Structures are given as structure tokens and as C-alpha cells.
């Protein structure tokens, strides 16, 4: 069933057809942005929108990604312009809701049993000191979380 077909969700509604076409265009632009930024930055680019005066707003997951995008912006703008997207400037926008979501997810991370065993082995090979103490604390914390 096609999104744009008669039997699809959109049907013949002109407003929905226009909206679906706009979403498709922005998704293609987001794909182009991801192709023209460094690979490690691509996954942090989560949305695009056009601002006033042909400024491309790129939603990113963190302020670190925003800083990296600012550095890459001139080359990205040139690449997008060459591909047919006319952007006068590129401005990153940190998506705050994604930052809060991400921090909640990170707090729930748990190490697997094999990872805990590997860290225990690492702690045994380290000299006494702050690094060994930190690794031992990590292992103890993970083992305590498993018993909860």
C-alpha cells in the first residue's frame, strides 16, 4: 500500500499530500546532510528545517555535535549547494529533549557478565592506585545492580 495511493493513508487529501511531499523532501535533505558530514557526526544529525533566508537548521543530539557541525558547516554548505540544495548558511540546533532522554538511558546501562569478568581481570593486572580503584568500583557497582 503506497502512502500516496488511493487506498493509502493519505488518499486524495491535498493538504496531506503536500505535507507528505514536504516530509519526504526534508528526509532526503537530512540524508544528504548525513552523507556530507564526518561519519562520526552523521548519527548525531537528527532533523533539518529551513529557516529564514535559506538558512538550514540542523537538529543535533548534543552541544559537542553542534560545535563539530559549526566547524564542518562551510564544507557542508558547499556540498549541499553543489547537490542542488541552496543553503546560505548552516546552523546547528541542539535538541534538548534528546539530551534528557539520552541521560536517562545511560543511567540504565548494565554491563554483561563477560564484560564484568573482563574488568575484574583488568583490575587484577593494574598497579594499586586510582585507576585500579575506579575499575574495582565499576565492577562492584555493576554486581550490586544485578542483585537488585
JSON list of N, CA, C and O in Angstrom, two decimals, residues 48 105 119:
[
{"chain": "A", "resi": 48, "resn": "UNK", "atom": "N", "xyz": [16.24, 18.30, 10.12]},
{"chain": "A", "resi": 48, "resn": "UNK", "atom": "CA", "xyz": [16.57, 19.51, 9.36]},
{"chain": "A", "resi": 48, "resn": "UNK", "atom": "C", "xyz": [15.31, 20.33, 9.16]},
{"chain": "A", "resi": 48, "resn": "UNK", "atom": "O", "xyz": [14.20, 19.78, 9.16]},
{"chain": "A", "resi": 105, "resn": "UNK", "atom": "N", "xyz": [18.65, 7.06, 29.57]},
{"chain": "A", "resi": 105, "resn": "UNK", "atom": "CA", "xyz": [19.03, 5.76, 29.01]},
{"chain": "A", "resi": 105, "resn": "UNK", "atom": "C", "xyz": [20.39, 5.34, 29.55]},
{"chain": "A", "resi": 105, "resn": "UNK", "atom": "O", "xyz": [20.57, 4.20, 29.95]},
{"chain": "A", "resi": 119, "resn": "UNK", "atom": "N", "xyz": [36.56, -6.74, 33.22]},
{"chain": "A", "resi": 119, "resn": "UNK", "atom": "CA", "xyz": [37.00, -5.63, 34.06]},
{"chain": "A", "resi": 119, "resn": "UNK", "atom": "C", "xyz": [37.65, -6.14, 35.35]},
{"chain": "A", "resi": 119, "resn": "UNK", "atom": "O", "xyz": [38.60, -5.55, 35.85]}
]
